[in-house]
């Protein structure tokens, strides 16, 4: 049985986001470094 810290982290979510600059169409991405994943846009 995992300890309470591991169980707590497994239930927490992570996030990735992409912002689009409406003036230029440029993409700016960010990702929660505590989780696996990435912000990807094209």
mmCIF file with all atom_site columns, C-alpha atoms in Angstrom, residues 2-14 34-35:
data_model
loop_
_atom_site.group_PDB
_atom_site.id
_atom_site.type_symbol
_atom_site.label_atom_id
_atom_site.label_alt_id
_atom_site.label_comp_id
_atom_site.label_asym_id
_atom_site.label_entity_id
_atom_site.label_seq_id
_atom_site.pdbx_PDB_ins_code
_atom_site.Cartn_x
_atom_site.Cartn_y
_atom_site.Cartn_z
_atom_site.occupancy
_atom_site.B_iso_or_equiv
_atom_site.pdbx_formal_charge
_atom_site.auth_seq_id
_atom_site.auth_comp_id
_atom_site.auth_asym_id
_atom_site.auth_atom_id
_atom_site.pdbx_PDB_model_num
ATOM 1  C CA . UNK A 1 2  ? 1.506  3.378  -0.965  1.00 0.00 ? 2  UNK A CA 1
ATOM 2  C CA . UNK A 1 3  ? 2.081  5.973  1.721   1.00 0.00 ? 3  UNK A CA 1
ATOM 3  C CA . UNK A 1 4  ? -0.254 8.956  2.127   1.00 0.00 ? 4  UNK A CA 1
ATOM 4  C CA . UNK A 1 5  ? 2.097  11.306 0.261   1.00 0.00 ? 5  UNK A CA 1
ATOM 5  C CA . UNK A 1 6  ? 2.178  9.105  -2.848  1.00 0.00 ? 6  UNK A CA 1
ATOM 6  C CA . UNK A 1 7  ? -1.600 8.605  -2.790  1.00 0.00 ? 7  UNK A CA 1
ATOM 7  C CA . UNK A 1 8  ? -2.150 12.350 -2.435  1.00 0.00 ? 8  UNK A CA 1
ATOM 8  C CA . UNK A 1 9  ? 0.127  13.146 -5.421  1.00 0.00 ? 9  UNK A CA 1
ATOM 9  C CA . UNK A 1 10 ? -1.550 10.495 -7.569  1.00 0.00 ? 10 UNK A CA 1
ATOM 10 C CA . UNK A 1 11 ? -4.939 12.167 -7.035  1.00 0.00 ? 11 UNK A CA 1
ATOM 11 C CA . UNK A 1 12 ? -3.734 15.660 -7.907  1.00 0.00 ? 12 UNK A CA 1
ATOM 12 C CA . UNK A 1 13 ? -3.973 16.881 -11.492 1.00 0.00 ? 13 UNK A CA 1
ATOM 13 C CA . UNK A 1 14 ? -1.442 18.610 -13.657 1.00 0.00 ? 14 UNK A CA 1
ATOM 14 C CA . UNK A 1 34 ? 5.639  18.102 -11.571 1.00 0.00 ? 34 UNK A CA 1
ATOM 15 C CA . UNK A 1 35 ? 3.778  15.861 -14.040 1.00 0.00 ? 35 UNK A CA 1
#
